[in-house]
PDB file of C-alpha atoms and ligand atoms in Angstrom:
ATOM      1  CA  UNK A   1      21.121 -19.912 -23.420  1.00 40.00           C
ATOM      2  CA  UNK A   2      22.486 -22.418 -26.274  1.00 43.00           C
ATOM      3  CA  UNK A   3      22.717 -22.738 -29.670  1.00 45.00           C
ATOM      4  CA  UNK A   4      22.796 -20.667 -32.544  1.00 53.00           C
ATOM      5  CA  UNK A   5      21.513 -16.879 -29.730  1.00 53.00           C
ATOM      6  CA  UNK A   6      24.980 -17.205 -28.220  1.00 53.00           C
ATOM      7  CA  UNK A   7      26.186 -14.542 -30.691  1.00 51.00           C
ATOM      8  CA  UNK A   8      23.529 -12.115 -29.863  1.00 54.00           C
ATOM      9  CA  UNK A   9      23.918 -12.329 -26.724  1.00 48.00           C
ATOM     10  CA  UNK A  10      27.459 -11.740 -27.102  1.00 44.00           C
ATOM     11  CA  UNK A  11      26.697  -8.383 -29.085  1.00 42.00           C
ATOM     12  CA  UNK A  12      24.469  -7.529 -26.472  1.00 41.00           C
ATOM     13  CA  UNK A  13      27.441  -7.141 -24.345  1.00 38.00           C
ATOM     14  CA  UNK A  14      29.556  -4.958 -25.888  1.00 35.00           C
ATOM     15  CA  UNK A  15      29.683  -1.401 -24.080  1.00 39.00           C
ATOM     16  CA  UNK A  16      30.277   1.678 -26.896  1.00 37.00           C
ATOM     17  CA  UNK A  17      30.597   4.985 -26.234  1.00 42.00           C
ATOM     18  CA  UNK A  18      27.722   7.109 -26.279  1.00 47.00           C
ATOM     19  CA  UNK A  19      25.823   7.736 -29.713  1.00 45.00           C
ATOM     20  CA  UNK A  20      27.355  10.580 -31.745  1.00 45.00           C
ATOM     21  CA  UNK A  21      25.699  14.136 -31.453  1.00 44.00           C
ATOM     22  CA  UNK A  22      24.892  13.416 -35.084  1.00 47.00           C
ATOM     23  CA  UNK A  23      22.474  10.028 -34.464  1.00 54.00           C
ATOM     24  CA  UNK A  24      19.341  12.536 -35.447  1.00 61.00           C
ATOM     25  CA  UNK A  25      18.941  13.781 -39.159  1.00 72.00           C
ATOM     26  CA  UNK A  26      16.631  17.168 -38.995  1.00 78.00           C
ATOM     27  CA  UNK A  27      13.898  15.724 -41.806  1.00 85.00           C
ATOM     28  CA  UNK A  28      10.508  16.189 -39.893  1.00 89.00           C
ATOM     29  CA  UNK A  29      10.486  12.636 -38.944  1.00 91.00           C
ATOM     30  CA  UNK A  30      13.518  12.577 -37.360  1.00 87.00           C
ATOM     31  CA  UNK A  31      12.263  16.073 -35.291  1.00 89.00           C
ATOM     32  CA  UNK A  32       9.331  14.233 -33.917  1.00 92.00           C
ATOM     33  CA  UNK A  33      11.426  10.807 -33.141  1.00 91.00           C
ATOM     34  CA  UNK A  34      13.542  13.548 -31.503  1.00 88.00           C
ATOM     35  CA  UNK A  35      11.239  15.389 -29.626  1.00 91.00           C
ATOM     36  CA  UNK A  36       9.098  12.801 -28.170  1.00 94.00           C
ATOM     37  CA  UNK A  37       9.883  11.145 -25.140  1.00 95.00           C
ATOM     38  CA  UNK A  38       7.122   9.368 -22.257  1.00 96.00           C
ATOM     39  CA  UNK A  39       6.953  11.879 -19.626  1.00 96.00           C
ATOM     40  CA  UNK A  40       5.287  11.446 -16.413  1.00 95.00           C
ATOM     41  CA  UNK A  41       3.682  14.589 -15.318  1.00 96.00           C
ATOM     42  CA  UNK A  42       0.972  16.128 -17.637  1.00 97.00           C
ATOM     43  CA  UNK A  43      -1.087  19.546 -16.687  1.00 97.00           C
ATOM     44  CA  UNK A  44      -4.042  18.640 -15.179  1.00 97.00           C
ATOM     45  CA  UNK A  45      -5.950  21.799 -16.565  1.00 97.00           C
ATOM     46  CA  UNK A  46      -5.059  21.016 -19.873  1.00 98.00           C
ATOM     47  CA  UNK A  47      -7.665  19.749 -22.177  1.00 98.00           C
ATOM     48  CA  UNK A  48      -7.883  17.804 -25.501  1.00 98.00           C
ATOM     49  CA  UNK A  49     -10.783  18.570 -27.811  1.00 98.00           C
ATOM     50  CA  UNK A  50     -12.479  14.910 -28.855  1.00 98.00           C
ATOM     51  CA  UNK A  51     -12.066  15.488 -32.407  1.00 98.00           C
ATOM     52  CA  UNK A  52      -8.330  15.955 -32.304  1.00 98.00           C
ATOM     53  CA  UNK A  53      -8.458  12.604 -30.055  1.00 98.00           C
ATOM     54  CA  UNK A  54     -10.517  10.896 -32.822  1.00 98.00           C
ATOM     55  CA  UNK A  55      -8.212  11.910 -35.557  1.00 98.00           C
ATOM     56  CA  UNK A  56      -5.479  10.944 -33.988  1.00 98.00           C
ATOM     57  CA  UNK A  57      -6.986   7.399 -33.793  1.00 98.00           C
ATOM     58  CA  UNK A  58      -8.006   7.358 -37.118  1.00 98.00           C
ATOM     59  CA  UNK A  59      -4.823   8.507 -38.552  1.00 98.00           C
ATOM     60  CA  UNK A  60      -2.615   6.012 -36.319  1.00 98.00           C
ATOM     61  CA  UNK A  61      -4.845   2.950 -38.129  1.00 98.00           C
ATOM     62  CA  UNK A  62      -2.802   3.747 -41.311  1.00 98.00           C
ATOM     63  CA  UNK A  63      -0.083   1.796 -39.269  1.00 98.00           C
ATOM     64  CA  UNK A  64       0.754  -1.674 -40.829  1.00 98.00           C
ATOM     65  CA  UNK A  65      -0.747  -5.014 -39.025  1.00 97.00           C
ATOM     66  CA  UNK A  66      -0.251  -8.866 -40.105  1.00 96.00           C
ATOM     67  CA  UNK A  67      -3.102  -9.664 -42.904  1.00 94.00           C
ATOM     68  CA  UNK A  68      -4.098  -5.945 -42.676  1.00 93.00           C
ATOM     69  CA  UNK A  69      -6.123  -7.553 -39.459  1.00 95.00           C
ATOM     70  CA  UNK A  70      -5.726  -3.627 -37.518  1.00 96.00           C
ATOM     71  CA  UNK A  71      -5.836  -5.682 -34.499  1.00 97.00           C
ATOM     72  CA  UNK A  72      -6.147  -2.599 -32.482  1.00 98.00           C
ATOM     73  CA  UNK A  73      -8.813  -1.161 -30.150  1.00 98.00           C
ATOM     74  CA  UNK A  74      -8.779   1.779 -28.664  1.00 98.00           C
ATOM     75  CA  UNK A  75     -11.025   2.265 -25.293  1.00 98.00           C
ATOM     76  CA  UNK A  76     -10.582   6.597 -24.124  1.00 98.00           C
ATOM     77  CA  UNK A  77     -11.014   6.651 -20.414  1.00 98.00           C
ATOM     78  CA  UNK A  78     -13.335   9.647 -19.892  1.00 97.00           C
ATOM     79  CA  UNK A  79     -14.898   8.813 -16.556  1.00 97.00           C
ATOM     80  CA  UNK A  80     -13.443  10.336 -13.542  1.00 96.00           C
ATOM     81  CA  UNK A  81     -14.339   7.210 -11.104  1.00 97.00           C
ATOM     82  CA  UNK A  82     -13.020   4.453 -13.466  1.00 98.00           C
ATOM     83  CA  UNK A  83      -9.642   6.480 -14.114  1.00 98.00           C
ATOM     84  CA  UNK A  84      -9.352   6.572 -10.555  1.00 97.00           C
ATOM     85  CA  UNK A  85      -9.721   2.692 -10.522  1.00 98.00           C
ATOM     86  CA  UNK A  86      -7.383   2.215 -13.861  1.00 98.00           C
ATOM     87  CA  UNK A  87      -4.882   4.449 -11.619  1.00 98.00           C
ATOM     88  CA  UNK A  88      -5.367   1.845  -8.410  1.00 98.00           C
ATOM     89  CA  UNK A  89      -3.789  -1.010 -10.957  1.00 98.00           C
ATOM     90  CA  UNK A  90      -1.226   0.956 -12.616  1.00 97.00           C
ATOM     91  CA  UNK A  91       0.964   1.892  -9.279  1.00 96.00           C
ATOM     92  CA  UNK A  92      -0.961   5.305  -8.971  1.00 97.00           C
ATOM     93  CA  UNK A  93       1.758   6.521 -11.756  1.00 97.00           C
ATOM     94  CA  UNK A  94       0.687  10.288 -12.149  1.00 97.00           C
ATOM     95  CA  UNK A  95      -0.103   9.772 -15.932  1.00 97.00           C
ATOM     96  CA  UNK A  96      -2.908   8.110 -15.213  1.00 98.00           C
ATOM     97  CA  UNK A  97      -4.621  11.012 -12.964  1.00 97.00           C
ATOM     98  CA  UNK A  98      -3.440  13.768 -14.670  1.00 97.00           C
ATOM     99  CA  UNK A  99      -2.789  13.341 -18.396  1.00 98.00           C
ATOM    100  CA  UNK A 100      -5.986  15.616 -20.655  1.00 98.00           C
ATOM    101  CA  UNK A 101      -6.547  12.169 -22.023  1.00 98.00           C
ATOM    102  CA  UNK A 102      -5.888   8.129 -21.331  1.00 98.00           C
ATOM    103  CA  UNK A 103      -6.412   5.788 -24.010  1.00 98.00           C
ATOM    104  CA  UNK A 104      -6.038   1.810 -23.270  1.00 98.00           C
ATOM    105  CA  UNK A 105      -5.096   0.402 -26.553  1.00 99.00           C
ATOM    106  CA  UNK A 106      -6.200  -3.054 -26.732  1.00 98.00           C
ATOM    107  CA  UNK A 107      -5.235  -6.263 -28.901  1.00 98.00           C
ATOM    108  CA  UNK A 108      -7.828  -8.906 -30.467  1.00 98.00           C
ATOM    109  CA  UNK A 109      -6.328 -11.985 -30.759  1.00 98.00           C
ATOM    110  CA  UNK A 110      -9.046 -13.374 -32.645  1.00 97.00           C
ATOM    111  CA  UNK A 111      -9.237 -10.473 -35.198  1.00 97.00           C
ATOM    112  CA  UNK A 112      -8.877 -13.201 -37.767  1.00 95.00           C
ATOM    113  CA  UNK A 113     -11.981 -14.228 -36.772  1.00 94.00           C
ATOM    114  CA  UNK A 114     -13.458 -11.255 -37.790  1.00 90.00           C
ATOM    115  CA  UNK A 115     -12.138 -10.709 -41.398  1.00 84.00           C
ATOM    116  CA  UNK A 116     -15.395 -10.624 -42.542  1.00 81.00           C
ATOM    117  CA  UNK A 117     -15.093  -6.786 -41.683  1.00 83.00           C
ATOM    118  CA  UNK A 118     -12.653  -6.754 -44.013  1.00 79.00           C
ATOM    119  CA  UNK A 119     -15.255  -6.754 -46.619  1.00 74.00           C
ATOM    120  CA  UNK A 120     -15.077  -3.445 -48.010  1.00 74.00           C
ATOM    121  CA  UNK A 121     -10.881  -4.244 -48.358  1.00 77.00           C
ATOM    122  CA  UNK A 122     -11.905  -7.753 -50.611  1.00 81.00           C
ATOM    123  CA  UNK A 123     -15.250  -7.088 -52.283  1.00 81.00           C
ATOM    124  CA  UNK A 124     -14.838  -9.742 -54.518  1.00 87.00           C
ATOM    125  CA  UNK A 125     -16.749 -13.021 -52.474  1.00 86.00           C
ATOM    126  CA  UNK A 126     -14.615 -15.683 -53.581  1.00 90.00           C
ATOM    127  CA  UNK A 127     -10.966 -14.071 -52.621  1.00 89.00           C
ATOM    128  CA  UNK A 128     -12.269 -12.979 -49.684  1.00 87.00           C
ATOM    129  CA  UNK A 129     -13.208 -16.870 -49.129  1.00 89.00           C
ATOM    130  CA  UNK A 130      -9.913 -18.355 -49.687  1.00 91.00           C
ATOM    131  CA  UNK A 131      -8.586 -15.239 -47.467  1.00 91.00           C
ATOM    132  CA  UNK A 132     -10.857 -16.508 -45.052  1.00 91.00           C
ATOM    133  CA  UNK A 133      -9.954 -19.999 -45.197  1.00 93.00           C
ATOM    134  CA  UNK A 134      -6.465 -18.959 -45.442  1.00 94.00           C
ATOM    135  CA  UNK A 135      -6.632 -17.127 -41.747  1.00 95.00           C
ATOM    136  CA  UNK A 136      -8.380 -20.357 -40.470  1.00 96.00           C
ATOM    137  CA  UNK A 137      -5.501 -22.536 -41.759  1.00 97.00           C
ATOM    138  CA  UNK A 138      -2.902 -20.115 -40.017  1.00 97.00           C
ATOM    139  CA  UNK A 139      -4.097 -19.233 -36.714  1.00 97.00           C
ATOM    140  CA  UNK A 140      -7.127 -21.530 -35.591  1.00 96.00           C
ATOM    141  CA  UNK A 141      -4.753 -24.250 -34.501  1.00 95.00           C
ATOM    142  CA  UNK A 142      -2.006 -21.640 -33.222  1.00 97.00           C
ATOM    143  CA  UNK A 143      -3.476 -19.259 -31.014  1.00 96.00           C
ATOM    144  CA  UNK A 144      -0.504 -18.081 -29.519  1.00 98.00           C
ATOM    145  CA  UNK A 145       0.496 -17.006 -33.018  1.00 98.00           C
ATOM    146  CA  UNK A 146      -2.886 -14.948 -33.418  1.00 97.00           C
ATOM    147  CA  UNK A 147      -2.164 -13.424 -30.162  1.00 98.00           C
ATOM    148  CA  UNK A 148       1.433 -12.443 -30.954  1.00 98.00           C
ATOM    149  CA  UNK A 149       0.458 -11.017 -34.130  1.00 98.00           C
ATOM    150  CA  UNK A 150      -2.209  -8.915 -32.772  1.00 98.00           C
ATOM    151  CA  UNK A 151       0.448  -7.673 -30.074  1.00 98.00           C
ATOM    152  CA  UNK A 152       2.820  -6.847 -32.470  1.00 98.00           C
ATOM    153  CA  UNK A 153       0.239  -5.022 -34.968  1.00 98.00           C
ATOM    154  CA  UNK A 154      -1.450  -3.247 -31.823  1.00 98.00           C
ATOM    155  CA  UNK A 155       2.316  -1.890 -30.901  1.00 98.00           C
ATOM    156  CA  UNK A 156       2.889  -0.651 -34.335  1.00 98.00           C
ATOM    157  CA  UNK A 157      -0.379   1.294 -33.800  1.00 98.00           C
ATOM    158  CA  UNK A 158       0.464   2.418 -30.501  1.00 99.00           C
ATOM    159  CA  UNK A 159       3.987   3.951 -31.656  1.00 98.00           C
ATOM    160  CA  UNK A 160       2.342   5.601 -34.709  1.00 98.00           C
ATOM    161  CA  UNK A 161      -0.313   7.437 -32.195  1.00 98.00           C
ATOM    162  CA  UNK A 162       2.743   8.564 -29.656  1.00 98.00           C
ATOM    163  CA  UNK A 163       4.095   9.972 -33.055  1.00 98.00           C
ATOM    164  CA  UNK A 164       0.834  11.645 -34.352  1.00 98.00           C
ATOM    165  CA  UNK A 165      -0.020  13.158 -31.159  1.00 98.00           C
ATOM    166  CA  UNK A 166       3.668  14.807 -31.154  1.00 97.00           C
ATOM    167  CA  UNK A 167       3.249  16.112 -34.319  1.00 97.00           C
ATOM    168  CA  UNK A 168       0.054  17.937 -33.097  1.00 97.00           C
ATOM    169  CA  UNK A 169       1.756  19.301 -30.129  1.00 97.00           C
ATOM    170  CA  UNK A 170       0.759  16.247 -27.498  1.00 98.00           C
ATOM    171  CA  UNK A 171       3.470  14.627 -25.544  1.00 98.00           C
ATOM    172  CA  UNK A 172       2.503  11.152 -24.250  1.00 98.00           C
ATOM    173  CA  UNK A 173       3.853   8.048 -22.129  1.00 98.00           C
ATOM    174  CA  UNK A 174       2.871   4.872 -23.046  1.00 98.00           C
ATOM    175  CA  UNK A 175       2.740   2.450 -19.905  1.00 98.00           C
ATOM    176  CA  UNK A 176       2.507  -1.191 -18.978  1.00 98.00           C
ATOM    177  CA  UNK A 177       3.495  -0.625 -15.605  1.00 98.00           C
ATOM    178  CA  UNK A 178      -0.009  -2.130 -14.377  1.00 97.00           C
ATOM    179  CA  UNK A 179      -1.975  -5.074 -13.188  1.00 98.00           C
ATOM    180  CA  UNK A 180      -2.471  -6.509 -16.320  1.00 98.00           C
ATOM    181  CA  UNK A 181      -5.455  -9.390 -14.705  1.00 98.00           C
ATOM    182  CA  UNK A 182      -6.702  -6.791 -12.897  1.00 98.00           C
ATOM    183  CA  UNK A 183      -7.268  -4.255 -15.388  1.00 98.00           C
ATOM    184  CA  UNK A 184      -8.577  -7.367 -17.810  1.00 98.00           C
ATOM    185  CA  UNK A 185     -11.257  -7.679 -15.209  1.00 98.00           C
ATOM    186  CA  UNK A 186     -11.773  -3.983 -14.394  1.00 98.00           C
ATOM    187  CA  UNK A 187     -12.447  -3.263 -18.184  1.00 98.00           C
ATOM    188  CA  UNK A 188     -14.731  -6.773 -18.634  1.00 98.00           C
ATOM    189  CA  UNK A 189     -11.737  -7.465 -21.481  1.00 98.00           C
ATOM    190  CA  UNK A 190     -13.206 -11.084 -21.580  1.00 97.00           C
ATOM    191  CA  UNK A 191     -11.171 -13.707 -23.385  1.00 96.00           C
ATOM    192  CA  UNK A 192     -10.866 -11.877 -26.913  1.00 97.00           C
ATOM    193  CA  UNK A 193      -9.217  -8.787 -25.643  1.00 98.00           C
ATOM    194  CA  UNK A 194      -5.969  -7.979 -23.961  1.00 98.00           C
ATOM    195  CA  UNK A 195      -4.238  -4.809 -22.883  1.00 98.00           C
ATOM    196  CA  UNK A 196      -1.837  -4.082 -24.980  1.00 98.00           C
ATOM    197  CA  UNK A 197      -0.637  -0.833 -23.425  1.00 98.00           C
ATOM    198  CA  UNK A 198      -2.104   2.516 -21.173  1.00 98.00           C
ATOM    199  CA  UNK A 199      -1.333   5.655 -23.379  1.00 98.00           C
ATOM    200  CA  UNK A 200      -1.568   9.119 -21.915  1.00 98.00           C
ATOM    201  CA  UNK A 201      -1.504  12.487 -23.696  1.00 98.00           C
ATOM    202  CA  UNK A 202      -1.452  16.126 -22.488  1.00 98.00           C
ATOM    203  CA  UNK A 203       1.147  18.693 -21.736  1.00 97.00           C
ATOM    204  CA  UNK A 204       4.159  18.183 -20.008  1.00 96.00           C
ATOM    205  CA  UNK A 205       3.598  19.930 -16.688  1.00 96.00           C
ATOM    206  CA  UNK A 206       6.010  22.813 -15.607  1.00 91.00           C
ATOM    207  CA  UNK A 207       7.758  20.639 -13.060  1.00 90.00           C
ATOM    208  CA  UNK A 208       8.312  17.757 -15.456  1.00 88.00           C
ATOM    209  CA  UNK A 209      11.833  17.484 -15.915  1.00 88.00           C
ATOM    210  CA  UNK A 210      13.267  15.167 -18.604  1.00 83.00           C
ATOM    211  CA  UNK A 211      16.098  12.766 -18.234  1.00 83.00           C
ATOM    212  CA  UNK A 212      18.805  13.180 -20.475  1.00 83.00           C
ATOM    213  CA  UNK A 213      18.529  10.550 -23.230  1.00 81.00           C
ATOM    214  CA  UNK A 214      20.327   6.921 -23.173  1.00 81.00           C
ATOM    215  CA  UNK A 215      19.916   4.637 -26.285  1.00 83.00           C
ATOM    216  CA  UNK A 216      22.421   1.214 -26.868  1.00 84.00           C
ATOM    217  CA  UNK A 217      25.285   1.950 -29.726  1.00 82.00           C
ATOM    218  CA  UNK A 218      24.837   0.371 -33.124  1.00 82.00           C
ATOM    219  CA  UNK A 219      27.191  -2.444 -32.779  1.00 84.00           C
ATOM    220  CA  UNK A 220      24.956  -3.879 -29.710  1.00 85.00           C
ATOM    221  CA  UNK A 221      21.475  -3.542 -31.427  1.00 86.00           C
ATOM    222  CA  UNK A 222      22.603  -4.854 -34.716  1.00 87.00           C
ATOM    223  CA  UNK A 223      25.156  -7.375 -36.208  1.00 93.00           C
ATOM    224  CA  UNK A 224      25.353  -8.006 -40.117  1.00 94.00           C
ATOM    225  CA  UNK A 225      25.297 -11.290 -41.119  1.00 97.00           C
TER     226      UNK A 225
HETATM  227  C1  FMN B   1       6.072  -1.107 -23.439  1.00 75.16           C
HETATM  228  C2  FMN B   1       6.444   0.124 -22.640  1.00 75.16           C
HETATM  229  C3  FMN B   1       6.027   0.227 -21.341  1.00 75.16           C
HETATM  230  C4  FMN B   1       6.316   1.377 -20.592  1.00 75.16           C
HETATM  231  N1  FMN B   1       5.778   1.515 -19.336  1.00 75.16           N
HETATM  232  C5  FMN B   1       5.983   2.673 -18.664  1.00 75.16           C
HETATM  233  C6  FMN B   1       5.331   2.899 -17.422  1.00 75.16           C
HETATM  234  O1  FMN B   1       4.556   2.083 -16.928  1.00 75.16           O
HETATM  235  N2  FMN B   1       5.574   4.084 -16.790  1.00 75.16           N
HETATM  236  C7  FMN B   1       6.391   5.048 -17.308  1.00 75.16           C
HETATM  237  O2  FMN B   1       6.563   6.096 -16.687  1.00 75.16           O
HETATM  238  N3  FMN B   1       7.014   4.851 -18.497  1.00 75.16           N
HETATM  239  C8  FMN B   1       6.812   3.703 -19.190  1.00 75.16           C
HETATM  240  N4  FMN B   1       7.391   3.522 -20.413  1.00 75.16           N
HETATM  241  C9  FMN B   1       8.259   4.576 -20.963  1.00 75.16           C
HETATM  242  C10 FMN B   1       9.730   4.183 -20.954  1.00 75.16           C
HETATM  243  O3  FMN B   1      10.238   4.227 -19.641  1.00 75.16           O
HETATM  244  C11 FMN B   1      10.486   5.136 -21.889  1.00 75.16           C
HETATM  245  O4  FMN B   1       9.955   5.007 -23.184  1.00 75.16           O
HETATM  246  C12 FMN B   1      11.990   4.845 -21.926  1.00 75.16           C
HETATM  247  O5  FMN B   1      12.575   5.106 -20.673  1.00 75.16           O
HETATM  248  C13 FMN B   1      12.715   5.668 -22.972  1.00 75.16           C
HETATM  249  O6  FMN B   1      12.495   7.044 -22.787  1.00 75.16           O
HETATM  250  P1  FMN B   1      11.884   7.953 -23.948  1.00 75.16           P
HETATM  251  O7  FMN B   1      10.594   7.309 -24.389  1.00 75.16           O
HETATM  252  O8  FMN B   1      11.651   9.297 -23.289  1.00 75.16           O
HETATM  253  O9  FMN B   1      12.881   8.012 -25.043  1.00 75.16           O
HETATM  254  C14 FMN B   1       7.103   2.397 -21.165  1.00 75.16           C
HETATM  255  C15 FMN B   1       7.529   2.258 -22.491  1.00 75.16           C
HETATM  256  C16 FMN B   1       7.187   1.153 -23.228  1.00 75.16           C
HETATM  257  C17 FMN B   1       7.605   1.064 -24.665  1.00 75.16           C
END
């Protein structure tokens, strides 16, 4: 690596002692970020009624996303057979059999295509128009851009729906430990959609045991300049 990284790198490096006992406030916030870590085995018997599910995906869409795009889609994996396939490219990790309920969030990289959706958000025709034109100006020579962007909106979504389903008593795991081209395929994803990441939600089984919690010291995640 050269150039001006060389110093973040360097901070990368440096080895601290383990965060203090006090790295958690107790607001409710800080209680969820707490609580919730990505387990790997859910109670099978466990169920999920749908309209906790579809709250859950509604109230995660109040996360932020680059023009207000919500780049996000969410498919729920109900069918037996095709979890059983999903499970076949995502190294049979137990989530995928067992968790009450798998969700594939997805990304649209062309959501700016599709800002005409947007039109209850702009009613008035000519803002949306230079909004529109706007979008065009950004992304349609840049798609790379339009695909980052709707990555990093769909993650913020994805984060805010681990957090909502703690809050209602739901532990989750979010994965990307799959076969990215084959599930693309699997799911007929086409060229507008990607998978952004496999989220399951359930109950922690009895014999899920979790590990003891690791995160990087201050100094090594951030340097003020
Ligand atoms: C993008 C991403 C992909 C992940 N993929 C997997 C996965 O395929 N299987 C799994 O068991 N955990 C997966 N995890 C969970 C991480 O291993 C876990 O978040 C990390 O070890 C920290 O533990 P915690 O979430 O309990 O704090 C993934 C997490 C993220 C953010």
């Amino acid at each position: 690596m050269t150039g001006h990284m060389n110093h973040l790198v360097e901070a990368d490096r440096i080895e601290g002692p383990e965060n203090d006992a006090g790295y958690w406030g107790n607001s409710p916030l800080n209680k969820i970020c707490n609580e919730r870590r990505a387990i790997k085995f859910f109670c099978k018997q466990h169920q999920v009624e749908q309209s906790i599910v579809d709250k859950l995906i509604l109230n995660s869409s109040l996360a932020p996303s680059a023009f207000n795009l919500q780049h996000w889609k969410v498919l729920q994996i109900k069918d037996t057979a095709l979890r059983r396939q999903i499970s076949e490219y995502s190294w049979h990790q137990p989530q995928i059999s067992d968790a009450s309920v798998l969700l594939v969030v997805l990304l649209d990289k062309f959501a700016w295509r599709r800002a005409d959706r947007l039109k209850n958000n702009i009613p008035c025709d000519e803002t949306r128009k230079k909004f529109e034109s706007t979008l065009i100006n950004i992304y349609e020579q840049n798609e790379k851009l339009g695909r980052d962007e709707a990555m990093r909106s769909s993650s913020m979504f994805s984060m805010l729906l681990m957090l909502n389903a703690h809050e209602q008593g739901l532990m989750s795991c979010p994965m990307t430990g799959c076969d990215f081209e084959g599930l693309q395929s699997l799911l007929k994803l086409g060229n507008e959609y990607e998978v952004c990441m496999l989220i399951a939600l359930g109950k922690a089984a009895q014999e899920n045991r979790v590990r003891e919690r690791k995160r990087l010291n201050l100094s090594s995640i951030m340097q003020v300049m």
